[in-house]
Short mmCIF file of C-alpha atoms and ligand atoms in Angstrom, two decimals:
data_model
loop_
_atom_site.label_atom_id
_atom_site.label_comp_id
_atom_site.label_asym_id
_atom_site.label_seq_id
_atom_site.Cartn_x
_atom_site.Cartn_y
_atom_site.Cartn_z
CA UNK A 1 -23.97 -39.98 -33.75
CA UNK A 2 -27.05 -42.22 -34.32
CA UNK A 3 -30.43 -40.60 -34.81
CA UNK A 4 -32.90 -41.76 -32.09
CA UNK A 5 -34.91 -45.35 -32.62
CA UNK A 6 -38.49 -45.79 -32.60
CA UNK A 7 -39.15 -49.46 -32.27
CA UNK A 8 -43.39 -49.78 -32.51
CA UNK A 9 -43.04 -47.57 -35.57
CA UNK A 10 -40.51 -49.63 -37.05
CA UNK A 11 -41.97 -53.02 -35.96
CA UNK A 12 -45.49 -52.14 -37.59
CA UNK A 13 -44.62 -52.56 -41.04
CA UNK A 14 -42.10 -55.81 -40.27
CA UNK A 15 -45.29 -57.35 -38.44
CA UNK A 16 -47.78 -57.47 -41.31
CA UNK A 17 -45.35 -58.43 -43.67
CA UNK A 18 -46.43 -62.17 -44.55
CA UNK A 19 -43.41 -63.41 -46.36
CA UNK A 20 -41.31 -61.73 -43.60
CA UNK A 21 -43.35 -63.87 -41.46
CA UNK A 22 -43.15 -66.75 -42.59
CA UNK A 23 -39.06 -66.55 -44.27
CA UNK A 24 -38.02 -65.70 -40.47
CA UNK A 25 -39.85 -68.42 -38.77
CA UNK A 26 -39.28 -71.25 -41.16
CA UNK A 27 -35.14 -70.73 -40.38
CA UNK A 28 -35.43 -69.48 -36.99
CA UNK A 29 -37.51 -72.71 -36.17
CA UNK A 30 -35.12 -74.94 -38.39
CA UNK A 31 -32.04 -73.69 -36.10
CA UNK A 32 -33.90 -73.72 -33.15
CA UNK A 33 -34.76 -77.25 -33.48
CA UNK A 34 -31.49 -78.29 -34.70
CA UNK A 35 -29.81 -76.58 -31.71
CA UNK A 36 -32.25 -78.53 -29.79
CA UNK A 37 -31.19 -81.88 -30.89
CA UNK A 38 -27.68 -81.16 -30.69
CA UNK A 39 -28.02 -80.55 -27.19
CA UNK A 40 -29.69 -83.29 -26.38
CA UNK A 41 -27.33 -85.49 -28.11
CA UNK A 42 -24.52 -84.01 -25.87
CA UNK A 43 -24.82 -84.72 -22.39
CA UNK A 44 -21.97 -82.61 -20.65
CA UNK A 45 -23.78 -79.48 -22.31
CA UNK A 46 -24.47 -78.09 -19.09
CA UNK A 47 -21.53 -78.10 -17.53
CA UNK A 48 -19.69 -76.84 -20.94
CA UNK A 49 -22.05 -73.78 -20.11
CA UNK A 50 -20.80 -73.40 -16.75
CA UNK A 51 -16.66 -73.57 -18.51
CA UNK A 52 -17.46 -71.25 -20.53
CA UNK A 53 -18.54 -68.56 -18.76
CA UNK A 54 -16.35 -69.05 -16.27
CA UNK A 55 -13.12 -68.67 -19.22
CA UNK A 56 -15.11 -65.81 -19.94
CA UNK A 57 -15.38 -64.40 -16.74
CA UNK A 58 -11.74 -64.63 -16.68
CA UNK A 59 -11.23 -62.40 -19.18
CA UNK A 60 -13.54 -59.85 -18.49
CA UNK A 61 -12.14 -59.51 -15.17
CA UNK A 62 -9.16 -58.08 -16.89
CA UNK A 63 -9.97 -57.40 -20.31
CA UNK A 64 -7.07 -54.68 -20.53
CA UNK A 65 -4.32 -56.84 -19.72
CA UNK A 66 -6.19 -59.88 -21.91
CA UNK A 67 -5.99 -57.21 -24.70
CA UNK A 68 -2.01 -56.36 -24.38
CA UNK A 69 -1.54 -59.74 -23.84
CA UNK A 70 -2.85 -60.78 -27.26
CA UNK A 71 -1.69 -58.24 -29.63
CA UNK A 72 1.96 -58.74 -28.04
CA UNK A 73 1.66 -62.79 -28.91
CA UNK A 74 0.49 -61.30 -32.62
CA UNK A 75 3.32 -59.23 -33.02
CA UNK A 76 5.37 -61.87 -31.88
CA UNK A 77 3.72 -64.08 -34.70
CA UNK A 78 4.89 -61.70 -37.05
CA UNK A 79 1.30 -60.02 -37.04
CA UNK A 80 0.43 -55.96 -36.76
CA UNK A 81 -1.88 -55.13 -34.09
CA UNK A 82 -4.15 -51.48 -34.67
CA UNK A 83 -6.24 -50.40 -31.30
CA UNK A 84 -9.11 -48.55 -32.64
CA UNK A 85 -11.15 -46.71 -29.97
CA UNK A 86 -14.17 -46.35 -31.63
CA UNK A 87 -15.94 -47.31 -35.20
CA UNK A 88 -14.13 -43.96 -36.65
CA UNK A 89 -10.96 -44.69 -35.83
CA UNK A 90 -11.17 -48.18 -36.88
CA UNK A 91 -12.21 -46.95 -40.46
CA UNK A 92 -9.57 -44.76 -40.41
CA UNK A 93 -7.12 -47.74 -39.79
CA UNK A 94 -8.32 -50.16 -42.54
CA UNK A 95 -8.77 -47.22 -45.13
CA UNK A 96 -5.21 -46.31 -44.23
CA UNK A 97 -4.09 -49.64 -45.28
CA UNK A 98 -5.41 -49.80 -48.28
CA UNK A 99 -5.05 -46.71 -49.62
CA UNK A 100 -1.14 -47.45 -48.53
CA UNK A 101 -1.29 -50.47 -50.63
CA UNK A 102 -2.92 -49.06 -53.67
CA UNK A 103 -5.27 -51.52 -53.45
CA UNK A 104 -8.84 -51.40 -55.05
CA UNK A 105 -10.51 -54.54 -54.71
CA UNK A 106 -11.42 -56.53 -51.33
CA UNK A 107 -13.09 -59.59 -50.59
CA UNK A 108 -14.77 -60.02 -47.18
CA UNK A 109 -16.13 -62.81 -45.00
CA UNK A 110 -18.90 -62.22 -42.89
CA UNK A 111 -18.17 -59.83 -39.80
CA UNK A 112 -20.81 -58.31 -37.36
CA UNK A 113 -17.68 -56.47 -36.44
CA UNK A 114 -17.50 -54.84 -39.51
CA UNK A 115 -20.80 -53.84 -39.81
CA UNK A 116 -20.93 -52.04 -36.95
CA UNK A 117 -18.18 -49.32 -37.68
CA UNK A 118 -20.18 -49.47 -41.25
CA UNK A 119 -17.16 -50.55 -43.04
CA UNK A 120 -18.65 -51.21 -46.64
CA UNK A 121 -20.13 -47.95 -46.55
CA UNK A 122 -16.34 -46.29 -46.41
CA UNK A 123 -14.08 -48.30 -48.19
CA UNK A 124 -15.78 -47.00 -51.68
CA UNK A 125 -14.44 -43.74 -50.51
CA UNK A 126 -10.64 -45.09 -50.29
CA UNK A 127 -11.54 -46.76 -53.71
CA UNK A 128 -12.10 -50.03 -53.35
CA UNK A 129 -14.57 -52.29 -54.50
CA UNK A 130 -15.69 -54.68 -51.34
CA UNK A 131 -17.18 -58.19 -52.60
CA UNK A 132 -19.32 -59.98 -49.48
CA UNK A 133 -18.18 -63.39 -49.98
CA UNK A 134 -20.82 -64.98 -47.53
CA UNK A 135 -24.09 -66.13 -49.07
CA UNK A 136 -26.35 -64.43 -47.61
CA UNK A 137 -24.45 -61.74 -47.04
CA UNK A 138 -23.50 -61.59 -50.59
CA UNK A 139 -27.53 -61.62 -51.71
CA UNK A 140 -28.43 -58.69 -48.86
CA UNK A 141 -25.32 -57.12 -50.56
CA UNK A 142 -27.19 -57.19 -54.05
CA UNK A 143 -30.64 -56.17 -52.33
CA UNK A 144 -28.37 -52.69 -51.14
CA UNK A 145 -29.99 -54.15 -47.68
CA UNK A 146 -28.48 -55.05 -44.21
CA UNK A 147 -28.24 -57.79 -42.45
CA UNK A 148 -31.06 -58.77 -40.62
CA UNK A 149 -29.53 -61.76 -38.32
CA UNK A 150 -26.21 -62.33 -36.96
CA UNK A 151 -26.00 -65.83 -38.15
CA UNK A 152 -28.48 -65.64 -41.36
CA UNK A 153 -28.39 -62.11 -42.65
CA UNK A 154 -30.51 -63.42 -45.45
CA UNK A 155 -33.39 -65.09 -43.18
CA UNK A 156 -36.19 -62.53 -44.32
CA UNK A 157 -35.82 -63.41 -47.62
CA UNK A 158 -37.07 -66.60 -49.50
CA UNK A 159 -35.76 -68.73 -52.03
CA UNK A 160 -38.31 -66.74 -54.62
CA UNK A 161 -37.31 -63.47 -54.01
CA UNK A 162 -33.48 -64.47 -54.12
CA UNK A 163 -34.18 -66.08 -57.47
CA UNK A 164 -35.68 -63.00 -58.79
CA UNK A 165 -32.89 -60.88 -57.25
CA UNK A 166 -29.96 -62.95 -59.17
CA UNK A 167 -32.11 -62.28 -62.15
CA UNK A 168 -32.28 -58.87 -62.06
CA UNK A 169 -28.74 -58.32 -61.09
CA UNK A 170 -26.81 -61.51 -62.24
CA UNK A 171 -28.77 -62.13 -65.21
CA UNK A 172 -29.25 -65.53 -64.05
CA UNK A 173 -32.65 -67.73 -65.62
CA UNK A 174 -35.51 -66.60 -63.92
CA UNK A 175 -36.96 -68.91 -60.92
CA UNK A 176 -33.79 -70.98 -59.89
CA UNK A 177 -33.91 -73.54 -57.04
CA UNK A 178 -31.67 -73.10 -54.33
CA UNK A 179 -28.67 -75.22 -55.58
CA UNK A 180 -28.74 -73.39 -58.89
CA UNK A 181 -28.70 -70.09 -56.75
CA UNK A 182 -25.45 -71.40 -54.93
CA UNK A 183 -23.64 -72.10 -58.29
CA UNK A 184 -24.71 -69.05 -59.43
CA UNK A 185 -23.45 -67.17 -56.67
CA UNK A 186 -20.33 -69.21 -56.29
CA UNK A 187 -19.20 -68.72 -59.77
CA UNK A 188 -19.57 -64.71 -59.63
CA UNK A 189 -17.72 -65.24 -56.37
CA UNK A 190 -14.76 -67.05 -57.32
CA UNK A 191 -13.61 -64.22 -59.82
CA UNK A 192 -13.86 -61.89 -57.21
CA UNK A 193 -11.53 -63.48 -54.86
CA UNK A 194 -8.86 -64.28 -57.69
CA UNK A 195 -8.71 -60.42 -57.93
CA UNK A 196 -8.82 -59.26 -54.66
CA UNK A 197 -5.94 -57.68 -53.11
CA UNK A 198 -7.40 -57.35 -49.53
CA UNK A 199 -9.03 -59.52 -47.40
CA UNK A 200 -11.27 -58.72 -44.89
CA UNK A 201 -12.63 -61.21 -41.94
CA UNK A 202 -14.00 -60.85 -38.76
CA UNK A 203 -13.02 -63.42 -35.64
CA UNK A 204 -15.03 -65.67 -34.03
CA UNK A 205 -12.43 -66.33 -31.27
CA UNK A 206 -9.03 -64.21 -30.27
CA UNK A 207 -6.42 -66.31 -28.54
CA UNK A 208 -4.27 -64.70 -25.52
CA UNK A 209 -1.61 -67.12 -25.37
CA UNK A 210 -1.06 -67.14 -28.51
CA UNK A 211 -1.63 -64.15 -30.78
CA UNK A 212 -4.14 -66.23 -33.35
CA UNK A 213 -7.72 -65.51 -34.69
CA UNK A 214 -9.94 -68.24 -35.58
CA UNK A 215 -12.76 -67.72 -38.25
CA UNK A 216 -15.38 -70.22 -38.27
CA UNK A 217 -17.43 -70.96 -41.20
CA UNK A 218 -20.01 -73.64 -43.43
CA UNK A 219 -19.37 -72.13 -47.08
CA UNK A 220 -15.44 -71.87 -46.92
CA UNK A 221 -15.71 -68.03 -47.69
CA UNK A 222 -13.75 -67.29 -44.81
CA UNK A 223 -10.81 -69.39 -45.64
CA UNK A 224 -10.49 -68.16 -48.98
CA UNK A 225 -10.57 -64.75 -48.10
CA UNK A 226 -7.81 -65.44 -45.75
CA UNK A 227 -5.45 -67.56 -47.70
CA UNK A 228 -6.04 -66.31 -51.42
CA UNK A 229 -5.61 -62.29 -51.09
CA UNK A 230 -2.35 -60.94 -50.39
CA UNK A 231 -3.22 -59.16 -47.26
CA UNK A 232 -5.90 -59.84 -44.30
CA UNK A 233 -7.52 -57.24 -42.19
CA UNK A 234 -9.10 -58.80 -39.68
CA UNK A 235 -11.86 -55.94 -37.84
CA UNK A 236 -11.82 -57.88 -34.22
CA UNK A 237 -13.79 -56.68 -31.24
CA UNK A 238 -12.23 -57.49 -28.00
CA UNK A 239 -14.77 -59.08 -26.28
CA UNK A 240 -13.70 -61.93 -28.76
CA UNK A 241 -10.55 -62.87 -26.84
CA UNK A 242 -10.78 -66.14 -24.85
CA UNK A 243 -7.61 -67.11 -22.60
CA UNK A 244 -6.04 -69.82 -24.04
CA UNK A 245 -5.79 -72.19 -27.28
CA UNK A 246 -6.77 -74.97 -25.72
CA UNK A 247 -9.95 -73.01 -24.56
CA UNK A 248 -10.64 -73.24 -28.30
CA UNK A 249 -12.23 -76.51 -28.47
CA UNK A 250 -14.79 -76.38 -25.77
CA UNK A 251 -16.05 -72.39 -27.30
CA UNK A 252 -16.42 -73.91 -30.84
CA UNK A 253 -18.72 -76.94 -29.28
CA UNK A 254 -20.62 -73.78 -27.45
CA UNK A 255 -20.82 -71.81 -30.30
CA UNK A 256 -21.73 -74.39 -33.65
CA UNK A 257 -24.46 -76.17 -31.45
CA UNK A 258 -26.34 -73.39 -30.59
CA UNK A 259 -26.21 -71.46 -33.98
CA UNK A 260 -26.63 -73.78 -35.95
CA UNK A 261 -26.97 -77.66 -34.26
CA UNK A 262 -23.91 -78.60 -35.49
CA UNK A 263 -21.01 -80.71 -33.87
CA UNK A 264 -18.72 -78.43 -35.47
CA UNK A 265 -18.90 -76.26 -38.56
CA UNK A 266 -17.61 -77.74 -41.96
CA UNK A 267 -14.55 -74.53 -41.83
CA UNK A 268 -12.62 -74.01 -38.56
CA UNK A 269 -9.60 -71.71 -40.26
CA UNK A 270 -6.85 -70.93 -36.78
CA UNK A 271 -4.71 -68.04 -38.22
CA UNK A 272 -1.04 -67.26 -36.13
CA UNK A 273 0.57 -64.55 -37.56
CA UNK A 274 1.23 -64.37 -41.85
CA UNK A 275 2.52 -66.93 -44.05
CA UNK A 276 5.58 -67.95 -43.54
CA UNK A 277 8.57 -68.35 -45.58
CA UNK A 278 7.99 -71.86 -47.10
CA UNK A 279 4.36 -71.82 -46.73
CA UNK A 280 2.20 -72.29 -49.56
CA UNK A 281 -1.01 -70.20 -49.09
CA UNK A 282 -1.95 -67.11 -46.50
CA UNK A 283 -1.41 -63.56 -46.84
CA UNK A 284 2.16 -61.82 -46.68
CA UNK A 285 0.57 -59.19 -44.25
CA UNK A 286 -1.64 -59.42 -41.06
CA UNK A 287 -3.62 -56.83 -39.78
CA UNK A 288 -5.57 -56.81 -36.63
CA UNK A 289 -7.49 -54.21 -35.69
CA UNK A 290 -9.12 -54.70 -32.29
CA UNK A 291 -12.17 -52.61 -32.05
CA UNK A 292 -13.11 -51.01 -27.98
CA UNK A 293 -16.53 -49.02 -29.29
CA UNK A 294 -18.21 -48.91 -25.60
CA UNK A 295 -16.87 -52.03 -24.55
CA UNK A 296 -14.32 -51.59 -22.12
CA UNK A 297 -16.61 -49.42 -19.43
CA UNK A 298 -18.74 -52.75 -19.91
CA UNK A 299 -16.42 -54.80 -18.03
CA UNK A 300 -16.54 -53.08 -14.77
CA UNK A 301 -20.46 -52.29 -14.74
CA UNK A 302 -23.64 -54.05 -14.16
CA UNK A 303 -24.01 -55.43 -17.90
CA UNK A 304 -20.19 -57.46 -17.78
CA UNK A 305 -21.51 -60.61 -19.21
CA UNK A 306 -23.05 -59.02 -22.43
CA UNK A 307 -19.07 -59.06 -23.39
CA UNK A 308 -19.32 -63.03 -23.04
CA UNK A 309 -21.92 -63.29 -25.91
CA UNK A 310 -20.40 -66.14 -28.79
CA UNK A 311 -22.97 -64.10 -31.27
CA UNK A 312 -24.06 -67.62 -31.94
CA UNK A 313 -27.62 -66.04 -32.81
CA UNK A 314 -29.63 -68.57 -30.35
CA UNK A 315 -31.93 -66.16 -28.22
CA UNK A 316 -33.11 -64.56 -31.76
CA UNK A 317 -34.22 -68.05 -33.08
CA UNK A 318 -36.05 -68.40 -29.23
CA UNK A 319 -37.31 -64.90 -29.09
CA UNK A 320 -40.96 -64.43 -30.05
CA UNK A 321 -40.51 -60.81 -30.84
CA UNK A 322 -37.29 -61.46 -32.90
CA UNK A 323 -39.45 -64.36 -35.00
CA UNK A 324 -42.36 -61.60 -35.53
CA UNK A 325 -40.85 -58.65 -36.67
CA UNK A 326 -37.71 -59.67 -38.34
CA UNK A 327 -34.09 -57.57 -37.69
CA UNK A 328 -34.12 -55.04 -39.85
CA UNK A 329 -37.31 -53.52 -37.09
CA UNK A 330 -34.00 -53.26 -34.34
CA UNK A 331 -32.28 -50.85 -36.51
CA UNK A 332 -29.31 -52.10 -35.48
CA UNK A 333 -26.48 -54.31 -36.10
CA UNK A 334 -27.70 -56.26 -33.73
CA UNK A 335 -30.73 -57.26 -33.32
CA UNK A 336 -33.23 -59.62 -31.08
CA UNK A 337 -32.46 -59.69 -27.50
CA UNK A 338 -28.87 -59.27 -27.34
CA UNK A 339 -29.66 -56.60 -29.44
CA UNK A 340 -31.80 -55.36 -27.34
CA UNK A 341 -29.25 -54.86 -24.54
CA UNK A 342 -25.91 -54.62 -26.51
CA UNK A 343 -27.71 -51.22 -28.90
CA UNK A 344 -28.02 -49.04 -25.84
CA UNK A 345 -25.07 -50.40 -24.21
CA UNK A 346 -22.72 -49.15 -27.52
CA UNK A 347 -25.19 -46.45 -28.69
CA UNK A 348 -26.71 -45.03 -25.91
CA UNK A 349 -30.11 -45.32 -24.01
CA UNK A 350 -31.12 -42.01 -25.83
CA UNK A 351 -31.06 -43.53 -29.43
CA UNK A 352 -32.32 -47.50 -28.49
CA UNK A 353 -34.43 -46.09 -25.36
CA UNK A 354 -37.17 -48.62 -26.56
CA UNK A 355 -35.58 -51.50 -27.05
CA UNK A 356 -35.16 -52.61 -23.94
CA UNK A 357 -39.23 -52.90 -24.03
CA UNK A 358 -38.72 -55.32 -27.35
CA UNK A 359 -39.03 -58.24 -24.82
CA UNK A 360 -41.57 -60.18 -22.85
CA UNK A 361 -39.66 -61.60 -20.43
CA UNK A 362 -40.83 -64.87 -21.57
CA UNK A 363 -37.14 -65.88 -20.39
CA UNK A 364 -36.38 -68.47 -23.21
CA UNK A 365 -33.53 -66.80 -24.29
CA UNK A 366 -31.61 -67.07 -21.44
CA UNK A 367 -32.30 -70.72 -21.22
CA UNK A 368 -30.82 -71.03 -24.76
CA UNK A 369 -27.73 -68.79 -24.15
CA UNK A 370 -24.54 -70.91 -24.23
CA UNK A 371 -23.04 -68.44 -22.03
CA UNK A 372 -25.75 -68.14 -19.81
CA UNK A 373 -26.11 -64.36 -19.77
CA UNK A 374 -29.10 -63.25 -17.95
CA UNK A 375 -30.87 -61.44 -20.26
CA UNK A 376 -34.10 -61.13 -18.98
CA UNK A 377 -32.65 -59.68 -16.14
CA UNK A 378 -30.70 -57.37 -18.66
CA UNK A 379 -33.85 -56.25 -19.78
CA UNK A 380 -34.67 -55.25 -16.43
CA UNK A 381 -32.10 -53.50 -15.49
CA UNK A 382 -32.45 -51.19 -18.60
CA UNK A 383 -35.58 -50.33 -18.36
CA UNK A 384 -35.34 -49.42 -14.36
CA UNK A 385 -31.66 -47.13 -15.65
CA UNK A 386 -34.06 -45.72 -17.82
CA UNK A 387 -37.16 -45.07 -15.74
CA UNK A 388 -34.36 -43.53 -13.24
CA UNK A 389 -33.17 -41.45 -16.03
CA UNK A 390 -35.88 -40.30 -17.45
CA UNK A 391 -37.92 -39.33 -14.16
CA UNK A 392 -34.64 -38.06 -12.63
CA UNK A 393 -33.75 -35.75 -15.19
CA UNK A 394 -37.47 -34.44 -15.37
CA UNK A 395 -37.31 -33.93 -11.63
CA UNK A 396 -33.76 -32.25 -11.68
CA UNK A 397 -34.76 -29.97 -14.78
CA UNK A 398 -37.55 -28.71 -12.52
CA UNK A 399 -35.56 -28.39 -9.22
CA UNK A 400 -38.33 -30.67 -7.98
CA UNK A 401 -35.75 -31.98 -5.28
CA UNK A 402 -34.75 -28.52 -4.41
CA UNK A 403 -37.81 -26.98 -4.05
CA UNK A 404 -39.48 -29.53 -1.62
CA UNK A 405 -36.56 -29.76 0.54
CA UNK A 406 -36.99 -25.88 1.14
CA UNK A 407 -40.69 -26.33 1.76
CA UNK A 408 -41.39 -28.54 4.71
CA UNK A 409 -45.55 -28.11 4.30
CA UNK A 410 -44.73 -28.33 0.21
CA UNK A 411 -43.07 -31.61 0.61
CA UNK A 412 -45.91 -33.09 3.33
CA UNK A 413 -48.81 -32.26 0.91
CA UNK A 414 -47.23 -34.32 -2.06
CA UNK A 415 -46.22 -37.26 -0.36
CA UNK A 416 -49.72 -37.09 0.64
CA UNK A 417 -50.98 -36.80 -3.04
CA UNK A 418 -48.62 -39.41 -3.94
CA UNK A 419 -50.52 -41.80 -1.17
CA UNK A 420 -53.81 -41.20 -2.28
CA UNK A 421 -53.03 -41.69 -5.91
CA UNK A 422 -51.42 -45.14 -5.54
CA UNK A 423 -54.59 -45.97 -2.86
CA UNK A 424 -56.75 -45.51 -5.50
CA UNK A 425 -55.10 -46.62 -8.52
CA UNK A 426 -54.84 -49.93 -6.39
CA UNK A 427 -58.70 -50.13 -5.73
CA UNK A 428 -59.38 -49.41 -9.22
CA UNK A 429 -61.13 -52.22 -11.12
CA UNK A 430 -59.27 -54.45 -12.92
CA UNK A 431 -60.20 -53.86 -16.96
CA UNK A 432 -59.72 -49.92 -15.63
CA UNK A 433 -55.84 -50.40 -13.91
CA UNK A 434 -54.33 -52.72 -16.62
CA UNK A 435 -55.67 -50.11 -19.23
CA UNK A 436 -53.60 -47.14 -17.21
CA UNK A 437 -51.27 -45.83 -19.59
CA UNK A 438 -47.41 -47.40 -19.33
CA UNK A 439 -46.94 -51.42 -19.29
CA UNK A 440 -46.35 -52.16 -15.50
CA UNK A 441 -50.20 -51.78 -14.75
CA UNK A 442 -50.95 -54.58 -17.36
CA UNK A 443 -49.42 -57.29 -15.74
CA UNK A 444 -48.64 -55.87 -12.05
CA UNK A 445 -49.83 -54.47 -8.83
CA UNK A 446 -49.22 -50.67 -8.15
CA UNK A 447 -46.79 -50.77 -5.47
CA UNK A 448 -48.05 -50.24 -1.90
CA UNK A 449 -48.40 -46.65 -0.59
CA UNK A 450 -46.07 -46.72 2.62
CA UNK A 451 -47.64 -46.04 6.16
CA UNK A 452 -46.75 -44.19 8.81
CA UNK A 453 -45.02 -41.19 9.31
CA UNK A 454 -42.37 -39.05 6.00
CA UNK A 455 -39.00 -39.11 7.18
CA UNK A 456 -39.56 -35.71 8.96
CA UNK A 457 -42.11 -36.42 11.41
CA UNK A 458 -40.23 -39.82 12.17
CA UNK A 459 -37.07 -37.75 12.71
CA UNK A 460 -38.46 -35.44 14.79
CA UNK A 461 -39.83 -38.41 17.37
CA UNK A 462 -36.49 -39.04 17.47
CA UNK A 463 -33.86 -36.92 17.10
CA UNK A 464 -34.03 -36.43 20.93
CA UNK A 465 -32.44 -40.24 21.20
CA UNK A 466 -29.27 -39.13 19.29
CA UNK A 467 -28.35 -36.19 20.62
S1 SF4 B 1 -26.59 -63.50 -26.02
FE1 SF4 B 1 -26.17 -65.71 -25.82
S2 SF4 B 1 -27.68 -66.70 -27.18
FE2 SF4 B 1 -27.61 -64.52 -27.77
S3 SF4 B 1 -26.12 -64.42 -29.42
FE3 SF4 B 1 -25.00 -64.01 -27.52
S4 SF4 B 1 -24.22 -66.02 -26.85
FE4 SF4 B 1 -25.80 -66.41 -28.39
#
């Protein structure tokens, strides 16, 4: 159970934090312009959009039978496929694996997924050492820090800090640039996955037809810690599956051009079932473990598309709340305005209740979306659940409803009171309304008070008519 989230208290710091600033915008602007140009140099982008959320809309029209569909194809491959309800028992799966195979070292590729049942934090418990094999999530690993983007965990740091971090705990020279910090980091790396016995990936894509995952990657982390280790664990929510393998090429020109403007990613690693006898490299055992964690009532409400989202990272790059406070303000795995729905979707409305208010509706995220989730309108929604929430359960704790209803003259005078109120919080001058208390009043009207007649002096004109 997460403790509740205060977002303006967390934001304060993050906000007058200069090299925050200024490491978040530099990369968030680099991707964002890089995304921009990629774009623009491929004209059927907007109707790729359109594909994809319809391929999506596919599947989350019947995610269960999308589900059963692929871990059948996977054990068909010659795969193992673990259903883990929530981030507990999806721990308890991949601990249970290792601890079966004695193992006590693991390499792992960069997984939202896995962050979000707080694997790293557990496996230490089964006894095994877990290497992050992705840069930047190898340097936030070394900080003792968490991610703070879903693309570029490292993006609040820069190149300084990093080189004074590898000093301290590498013992590399002090002040590197940033290719001496990649050979520095790759060497420590590549002894690491040489003695790994597990390793641990995420998936950027789950086929149906077929049973396969498919990891992409720019660093080639993910490949090797899918082909050198003798088993993979693959943590893979299910919101991940897409219907078919030929689907695959269309989501990967969705998802590299708008996280990070490429054409495609230097690693695209497509995984069916283990190695096979006369194959040279890939692990002897495959483990999925498809993680649920909230998502399955998500299909069938209000908020279905949010289980489209590529995690491609584009509406944080776009978002200017995201580019002023950083992620690690969210408190969440994920952060900026996907964040902003998805927390409080998984975790409740009582622990993110703020978030949804970590947006200005400015509405360039949902331009950038590949998958064209509304998010504003997200936004929207959440806060009106939670207005209706919050003001219900005040009024039902009180047996406000109750307690009108029983008293006719009760009920008269405070739809009266209510009337007045709104009359004269609408005549009030302007610098006086926007400074009410609560945001609506700074950038809207109060709503009109209705005239005429409450329903009980309208009923009793005409009740005569129906009887
Ligand atoms: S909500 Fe859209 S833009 Fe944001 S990470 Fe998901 S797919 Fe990318």
């Amino acid at each position: 159970m997460k403790s509740s989230h205060n977002f303006r208290k967390a934001s304060a710091s993050a906000v007058a934090d200069e090299v925050l600033g200024a490491a978040v915008g530099k990369t968030a602007d680099l991707l964002f312009s890089m995304r921009a140009a990629a774009v623009a140099a491929y004209p059927g982008f907007e109707e790729l959009r359109d594909w994809g959320r319809s391929r999506k809309m596919e599947v989350s029209g019947d995610l269960a039978t999308f589900v059963r569909r692929f871990s059948d194809r996977l054990e068909a491959a010659g795969g193992a496929a673990h259903f883990a309800r929530d981030a507990r028992e999806a721990v308890e799966i991949v601990t249970n694996i290792a601890r079966g195979l004695g193992a006590v070292a693991a390499v792992k590729s960069k997984s939202m997924t896995a962050e979000e049942i707080s694997l790293n934090e557990a496996l230490p418990e089964a006894g095994v050492t877990v290497t992050e094999t992705d840069l930047g999530e190898f340097i936030i690993q070394l900080a003792g820090e968490k991610p703070s983007h879903i693309v570029a965990p490292a993006i609040h740091k820069d190149r300084a800090q990093v080189a004074a971090l590898f000093h301290e705990t590498l013992g590399s020279a002090p002040g590197l640039d940033v290719g001496d910090l990649v050979r520095v980091a790759r060497k420590a790396l590549r002894e690491r996955f040489l003695a790994a016995d597990i390793g641990i990936t995420g998936a950027n894509f789950a086929i149906a037809e077929t049973g396969t995952i498919a990891i992409v990657t720019n660093e080639g982390n993910g490949r090797l810690t899918s082909a050198l280790p003798a088993v993979q664990i693959a943590i893979v929510g299910i919101d991940k599956i897409i219907p078919k393998l030929s689907d695959l090429p269309g989501f990967l020109r969705l998802l590299t051009r708008s996280a990070t403007g490429q054409a495609v990613s230097s690693y695209v690693t497509v995984i069916t079932g283990p190695r096979r006898q006369g194959e040279e490299e890939g692990p002897s055992e495959l483990h999925v473990v498809l993680l649920d964690n909230g998502r399955s009532p998500l299909a069938s409400g209000p908020f279905r598309e949010m289980l489209h989202c590529l995690h491609c990272g584009a509406c944080l790059n776009s978002c200017p709340v995201y580019r002023a406070v950083g992620g690690h303000a969210y408190e969440s795995v994920y952060p900026g305005p996907m964040g902003d729905v998805l927390s409080p979707l998984l975790w409740g409305m009582d622990v993110y209740a703020d978030l949804p208010d970590a947006c200005t509706l400015c509405g360039r995220c949902a331009e950038v979306c590949p998958m064209r989730i509304p998010l504003p309108e997200y936004h929207r929604k959440l806060r009106v659940l939670r207005a209706g929430l919050k003001g219900e359960a005040a009024a039902w704790k009180a047996e406000a409803p109750a307690i009108l209803t029983q008293h006719p003259l009760l009920y008269r005078t405070a739809l009266g009171i209510m009337r007045r109120v709104l009359s004269l919080g609408r005549r009030l001058p302007d610098g006086i309304r926007t400074g009410l208390p609560g945001a609506w009043t700074v950038c809207r009207e109060l709503p009109h008070p209705r005239e005429g007649p409450d329903f009980r002096s309208w009923w009793e004109k005409r009740k005569s008519c129906h009887e």
